[in-house]
Coordinates of C-alpha atoms and ligand atoms in Angstrom, one line a residue:
M1 CA 3.7 -16.6 -58.7
N2 CA 4.0 -20.3 -59.4
A3 CA 2.3 -23.1 -57.4
W4 CA 5.6 -24.0 -55.6
R5 CA 6.0 -20.5 -54.3
I6 CA 2.3 -20.4 -53.1
G7 CA 2.9 -23.7 -51.4
I8 CA 5.9 -22.4 -49.5
G9 CA 3.9 -19.2 -48.5
V10 CA 1.1 -21.2 -47.1
V11 CA 3.5 -23.5 -45.1
T12 CA 5.3 -20.4 -43.7
M13 CA 2.0 -18.8 -42.7
A14 CA 0.9 -21.9 -41.0
W15 CA 4.2 -22.2 -39.2
V16 CA 4.0 -18.6 -38.0
A17 CA 0.4 -19.1 -36.8
M18 CA 1.4 -22.3 -35.0
C19 CA 4.4 -20.7 -33.2
G20 CA 2.3 -17.7 -32.3
T21 CA -0.3 -20.0 -30.7
A22 CA 2.3 -22.0 -28.9
Q23 CA 3.8 -18.9 -27.4
A24 CA 0.4 -17.5 -26.4
A25 CA -0.5 -20.9 -24.8
D26 CA 2.8 -20.9 -23.0
Q27 CA 2.5 -17.4 -21.7
I28 CA 1.8 -16.9 -18.0
H29 CA -0.6 -14.2 -17.1
I30 CA -0.6 -12.4 -13.7
K31 CA -3.4 -10.1 -12.8
F32 CA -2.2 -7.5 -10.3
S33 CA -5.0 -5.5 -8.8
H34 CA -4.6 -2.4 -6.6
V35 CA -6.6 0.5 -5.4
V36 CA -4.4 3.6 -5.9
A37 CA -3.5 5.8 -8.8
I38 CA -0.7 4.9 -11.2
D39 CA 1.2 8.1 -10.2
T40 CA 1.9 6.9 -6.6
P41 CA 4.7 4.9 -5.0
K42 CA 2.7 1.6 -5.3
G43 CA 1.3 2.4 -8.8
K44 CA 4.8 3.1 -10.1
A45 CA 6.3 0.0 -8.5
A46 CA 3.6 -2.2 -9.9
E47 CA 4.4 -0.8 -13.4
K48 CA 8.1 -1.4 -12.8
F49 CA 7.3 -5.1 -11.8
R50 CA 5.2 -5.5 -15.0
E51 CA 8.1 -4.2 -17.2
L52 CA 10.8 -6.2 -15.4
A53 CA 8.8 -9.4 -15.3
A54 CA 8.3 -9.2 -19.1
S55 CA 12.0 -8.4 -19.7
Y56 CA 13.6 -11.0 -17.3
T57 CA 11.4 -13.8 -18.7
N58 CA 11.6 -12.8 -22.4
D59 CA 7.9 -12.1 -22.4
R60 CA 7.0 -15.5 -21.0
V61 CA 5.2 -13.7 -18.2
K62 CA 2.6 -11.0 -18.9
V63 CA 1.6 -8.9 -15.8
E64 CA -1.7 -7.0 -16.2
V65 CA -1.9 -4.2 -13.8
Y66 CA -5.4 -2.9 -12.8
P67 CA -5.0 0.3 -10.8
N68 CA -7.4 2.6 -9.0
S69 CA -9.9 -0.1 -7.8
Q70 CA -10.7 -0.7 -11.5
L71 CA -11.2 -4.4 -10.9
F72 CA -11.8 -4.7 -7.2
K73 CA -12.2 -2.6 -4.1
D74 CA -10.3 -3.3 -0.9
K75 CA -12.3 -6.1 0.6
E76 CA -13.1 -7.8 -2.7
E77 CA -9.5 -7.9 -3.9
L78 CA -8.5 -10.1 -0.9
E79 CA -11.3 -12.5 -1.7
A80 CA -10.4 -12.5 -5.4
L81 CA -6.8 -13.4 -4.5
Q82 CA -7.9 -16.3 -2.4
M83 CA -10.2 -17.5 -5.1
G84 CA -7.5 -17.1 -7.8
T85 CA -9.5 -14.5 -9.8
V86 CA -6.4 -12.3 -9.5
Q87 CA -2.9 -13.5 -8.7
M88 CA -1.1 -10.5 -7.1
L89 CA -2.0 -7.6 -4.8
A90 CA -0.2 -5.1 -2.6
P91 CA -2.7 -4.2 0.1
S92 CA -1.9 -1.7 2.8
L93 CA -0.7 -3.4 6.0
A94 CA -3.7 -2.0 7.7
K95 CA -6.0 -4.3 5.6
F96 CA -4.7 -7.8 6.6
G97 CA -7.1 -8.2 9.6
P98 CA -9.9 -9.8 7.4
L99 CA -7.4 -12.4 6.3
G100 CA -7.0 -13.4 9.9
A101 CA -3.5 -11.9 10.0
K102 CA -4.2 -9.1 12.5
E103 CA -0.6 -8.9 13.6
F104 CA 0.1 -6.8 10.6
E105 CA -1.8 -4.0 12.3
V106 CA 1.3 -3.5 14.4
F107 CA 2.5 -1.2 11.7
D108 CA -0.5 1.1 12.4
L109 CA 0.5 1.9 16.0
P110 CA 0.7 5.7 16.2
F111 CA 4.2 7.2 16.4
L112 CA 5.9 3.7 16.3
F113 CA 8.4 4.7 13.6
D114 CA 10.1 8.1 13.4
N115 CA 11.4 7.6 9.9
Y116 CA 11.9 5.0 7.0
E117 CA 15.3 3.8 8.5
Q118 CA 13.6 2.6 11.7
L119 CA 10.8 1.0 9.7
H120 CA 13.2 -0.8 7.4
K121 CA 14.8 -2.5 10.5
V122 CA 11.5 -4.3 10.7
T123 CA 10.5 -4.8 7.1
Y124 CA 13.9 -5.9 5.9
G125 CA 14.7 -7.9 9.1
P126 CA 13.5 -11.1 10.7
I127 CA 10.3 -9.6 12.2
G128 CA 9.1 -8.6 8.8
Q129 CA 9.9 -12.0 7.3
A130 CA 8.2 -13.9 10.1
L131 CA 5.1 -11.8 9.6
L132 CA 5.0 -12.6 5.9
A133 CA 5.5 -16.3 6.6
K134 CA 2.3 -16.3 8.7
L135 CA 0.3 -15.8 5.5
S136 CA 1.3 -19.1 4.1
A137 CA -1.4 -20.9 6.2
K138 CA -4.0 -18.7 4.4
G139 CA -2.9 -19.9 1.0
I140 CA -1.0 -16.7 0.4
L141 CA 2.7 -15.9 -0.1
G142 CA 4.1 -12.6 1.0
L143 CA 6.9 -11.6 -1.4
A144 CA 8.0 -8.1 -0.3
Y145 CA 7.2 -4.9 1.6
W146 CA 6.7 -1.8 -0.5
D147 CA 6.8 1.6 1.2
N148 CA 4.4 4.4 0.9
G149 CA 5.0 6.8 3.7
F150 CA 3.9 8.7 6.8
K151 CA 0.3 9.7 7.2
Q152 CA -1.1 13.2 7.6
M153 CA -4.5 14.2 9.0
S154 CA -7.0 16.3 7.1
A155 CA -10.4 17.9 7.7
N156 CA -12.3 21.1 6.9
K157 CA -11.0 22.7 10.1
P158 CA -7.5 23.1 11.4
L159 CA -6.2 20.1 13.4
K160 CA -3.6 21.3 15.8
D161 CA -4.4 20.1 19.3
P162 CA -5.9 16.7 20.1
A163 CA -9.0 18.6 21.3
D164 CA -9.6 19.7 17.7
F165 CA -10.6 16.2 16.7
K166 CA -13.4 15.8 19.2
G167 CA -16.7 14.7 17.5
L168 CA -15.3 14.5 14.0
K169 CA -16.3 11.6 11.7
M170 CA -13.2 10.3 10.0
R171 CA -12.6 7.6 7.4
I172 CA -10.2 4.8 8.3
Q173 CA -8.9 1.6 6.8
S174 CA -10.3 -1.6 8.3
S175 CA -7.6 -1.9 11.0
K176 CA -8.7 -2.1 14.7
V177 CA -5.6 -0.2 15.7
L178 CA -6.6 2.7 13.5
D179 CA -10.1 2.5 15.1
A180 CA -8.5 2.8 18.6
Q181 CA -6.2 5.6 17.4
M182 CA -9.1 7.7 16.2
R183 CA -11.2 6.9 19.3
A184 CA -8.3 8.1 21.5
L185 CA -8.7 11.5 19.8
G186 CA -12.4 11.6 20.4
V187 CA -13.1 10.8 16.7
N188 CA -15.9 8.7 15.4
P189 CA -14.1 6.4 13.0
Q190 CA -15.8 5.1 9.8
V191 CA -14.3 2.1 7.9
M192 CA -14.6 2.7 4.2
A193 CA -13.1 1.4 1.0
F194 CA -10.4 3.7 -0.4
S195 CA -12.3 4.2 -3.7
E196 CA -15.2 5.8 -1.8
V197 CA -13.2 8.3 0.3
Y198 CA -13.3 11.3 -2.2
Q199 CA -17.0 11.2 -2.5
A200 CA -17.6 10.7 1.2
L201 CA -15.5 13.8 1.9
Q202 CA -17.2 15.8 -0.8
T203 CA -20.7 15.0 0.4
G204 CA -19.8 15.3 4.1
V205 CA -20.5 11.6 4.9
V206 CA -17.1 12.0 6.8
D207 CA -15.4 15.1 7.9
G208 CA -11.8 14.1 7.4
T209 CA -9.3 11.3 6.9
E210 CA -5.6 10.3 7.1
N211 CA -3.2 9.1 4.4
P212 CA 0.2 9.8 3.0
V213 CA 0.2 12.9 0.8
S214 CA 0.7 10.8 -2.4
N215 CA -2.7 9.2 -1.9
F216 CA -4.3 12.4 -0.8
Y217 CA -3.2 14.3 -3.8
T218 CA -3.7 11.7 -6.5
Q219 CA -7.3 11.0 -5.3
K220 CA -7.9 14.8 -5.4
M221 CA -8.8 14.9 -1.7
H222 CA -7.1 18.4 -1.6
E223 CA -10.2 19.6 -3.6
V224 CA -12.5 18.6 -0.7
Q225 CA -10.4 19.1 2.4
K226 CA -9.5 22.6 3.5
F227 CA -6.8 21.7 6.0
M228 CA -4.0 19.1 6.3
T229 CA -1.7 18.7 9.3
L230 CA 1.8 17.4 8.7
S231 CA 1.6 15.0 11.6
D232 CA 3.6 12.0 10.4
H233 CA 1.7 10.2 13.2
G234 CA 1.7 6.7 11.6
Y235 CA 3.1 4.7 8.7
L236 CA 1.3 3.3 5.6
G237 CA 3.0 0.7 3.5
Y238 CA 2.2 -2.5 1.7
A239 CA 2.9 -6.2 1.5
V240 CA 3.0 -7.7 -2.0
I241 CA 1.2 -10.9 -1.9
V242 CA 0.4 -13.7 -4.4
N243 CA -1.9 -16.7 -4.5
K244 CA 0.3 -19.5 -3.2
A245 CA -0.9 -22.4 -5.4
F246 CA -0.6 -20.2 -8.5
W247 CA 2.9 -19.0 -7.6
E248 CA 4.2 -22.5 -6.8
G249 CA 2.7 -23.8 -10.0
I250 CA 5.0 -21.5 -12.1
P251 CA 8.0 -23.4 -13.5
A252 CA 11.0 -22.9 -11.2
D253 CA 13.2 -21.2 -13.8
V254 CA 10.5 -18.6 -14.6
R255 CA 9.7 -18.1 -10.9
A256 CA 13.4 -17.3 -10.2
Q257 CA 13.2 -14.5 -12.8
L258 CA 10.0 -13.2 -11.2
D259 CA 11.7 -13.2 -7.8
R260 CA 14.5 -11.1 -9.3
A261 CA 11.9 -8.8 -10.9
M262 CA 10.2 -8.4 -7.5
A263 CA 13.5 -7.8 -5.7
D264 CA 14.5 -5.0 -8.2
S265 CA 11.0 -3.5 -8.1
T266 CA 11.1 -3.4 -4.3
V267 CA 14.4 -1.5 -4.4
Y268 CA 12.8 0.9 -6.8
A269 CA 9.5 1.2 -4.8
N270 CA 11.4 2.0 -1.6
Q271 CA 13.7 4.5 -3.3
I272 CA 10.9 6.6 -4.8
A273 CA 8.4 6.5 -2.0
K274 CA 9.7 9.5 -0.1
Q275 CA 10.3 11.7 -3.1
E276 CA 6.8 10.8 -4.5
N277 CA 5.3 12.0 -1.2
D278 CA 7.4 15.2 -1.2
K279 CA 6.4 15.9 -4.8
A280 CA 2.7 15.4 -3.9
L281 CA 3.0 17.8 -0.9
E282 CA 4.5 20.4 -3.1
A283 CA 1.6 19.9 -5.5
V284 CA -1.0 20.3 -2.7
R285 CA 0.7 23.5 -1.6
Q286 CA 0.7 24.8 -5.2
S287 CA -3.0 24.0 -5.6
G288 CA -3.8 26.5 -2.9
K289 CA -6.9 24.5 -2.0
T290 CA -5.7 22.8 1.2
Q291 CA -3.9 24.8 3.9
V292 CA -0.9 22.8 5.1
Q293 CA -0.4 23.1 8.9
V294 CA 2.8 22.4 10.8
L295 CA 2.7 21.4 14.4
T296 CA 4.8 23.1 17.1
N297 CA 6.9 20.9 19.3
E298 CA 4.3 21.3 22.1
Q299 CA 1.4 20.3 19.9
R300 CA 3.3 17.3 18.6
A301 CA 4.1 16.2 22.2
A302 CA 0.4 16.6 23.0
W303 CA -0.6 14.3 20.1
K304 CA 1.9 11.7 21.2
K305 CA 0.6 11.9 24.8
A306 CA -2.9 11.3 23.6
L307 CA -2.0 8.4 21.3
V308 CA 0.7 6.4 23.0
K309 CA -1.9 4.5 25.1
V310 CA -3.1 2.8 21.9
H311 CA 0.1 0.7 22.0
Q312 CA -0.9 -0.8 25.4
E313 CA -4.6 -1.0 24.5
M314 CA -3.9 -3.0 21.3
S315 CA -1.2 -5.4 22.7
G316 CA -3.9 -8.1 23.4
R317 CA -4.9 -8.0 19.7
I318 CA -1.4 -7.8 18.2
G319 CA 0.7 -9.5 20.7
A320 CA 2.8 -7.8 23.4
E321 CA 5.9 -9.8 22.3
L322 CA 5.7 -8.6 18.7
I323 CA 5.3 -5.0 19.9
Q324 CA 8.3 -5.4 22.3
S325 CA 10.4 -7.0 19.5
I326 CA 9.8 -4.0 17.3
Y327 CA 10.6 -1.6 20.1
Q328 CA 13.9 -3.4 20.5
A329 CA 14.7 -3.5 16.7
T330 CA 14.1 0.2 16.3
G331 CA 15.3 1.5 19.7
F332 CA 11.8 2.9 20.4
D333 CA 11.1 3.8 24.0
P334 CA 7.4 4.4 24.7
G335 CA 8.4 6.3 27.8
T336 CA 9.8 9.1 25.6
L337 CA 6.4 9.8 24.0
Ligands
LMR1 C1 -6.1 3.5 2.0 O1 -7.1 2.7 1.9 O2 -6.2 4.6 2.5 C2 -4.8 3.0 1.5 O3 -4.5 1.8 2.0 C3 -4.8 2.9 0.0 C4 -3.5 2.4 -0.5 O4 -3.5 1.2 -1.0 O5 -2.5 3.1 -0.4

C-alpha cells in the first residue's frame, strides 16, 4: 500500500470516528423506569414506545427501559423523576398521592367502572385530560393513560363473602382510597412497594393482596396464594409521565415524533391489556396452584353493598365534584350498588 492510500485510510477513519461521536453527542437518552415484568401490559407498551421512538426519530432518541423495579422502587422512582435521574415513568394511578395529586385516587374507588368502555370515557375525555394537566405544577407532564385492568383479591383462604376478609392483613398501594376500601372489609391494610409483595406473601408478613391477574401471575404470586376471587372490584391503570423541563428541552421536531410514538404505543397498550390479563388468568388456572373463585350474584351484591360507602367517605379527599363528573360521564348510579 502506498503512502497516498494510507493517508486516505487515516482520513476516512478519522471522519467515521468524528461522525460517530457527533451522532452519539446528539443522541437523546430517555431512562424509563417501571416496576412490573416485561411480559405485562405496561412492560410490553414500554418496549413498544422504545422501538417506535427509535424508529420515528431515526435513532436520534434512545429509550432505555428498566423494568421490574431494577432501578427504583415505587416511591423512589417518583423522586428520581422529579430530580431528573430518570425521565419517564408510568406509575399506577394509585401512587400519585405522594406527588400531591391525590385526585388520581378517584380511579381506585371500588366498583366505579364496570368495564374498559366506561373507564375510557374518563381517560380519553376531558376529565382525564384535566387530571393530567394538574401535574404540570409539580414539574411533571402527563402524556397518556395506559390500561392494565380490573383487580382480583387473593389470600390463602377463599374470599367469597365480605365477612371472609375480617382480620386479614393485606398489601395495598399507597392510595388512601384503597386503605378505606380494605378497612370497609375489616382488613388491616399494609402499604408496601410492589417489589416486596411476593416475599411478604411468602413469609406471611401479609395474608393477601389485590392486583390484576397479569401482575399476579408475572410476579409469581400464584405460587404463594392459594385462592383468588374474580371480583373485578376496582381498576388499576397508569399515567405515563415525564420530567417537564427535560421534555420541553427536546427540540420541537424530535418531540413531535415522540408524541407520535406515545400515541401509537397508547393504542397498542390499551388494545393488549385485556388479552394479557385473560392470558395470565389462563396460566394461573393451568398452574393448579391457586384456586380461582367466581362470585355468585348475591355475593357480588354483598361486596358492592359493603364497599359503596367508600365513595362518600373519600369525597372530601378526592373532591365530590370530580366524583360526580365521573358518575355523569359513565352513567354510574351509586344507588344501584
Ligand atoms: C402495584 O403496586 O400493585 C401496581 O401498581 C404495580 C404496577 O405498576 O402495575
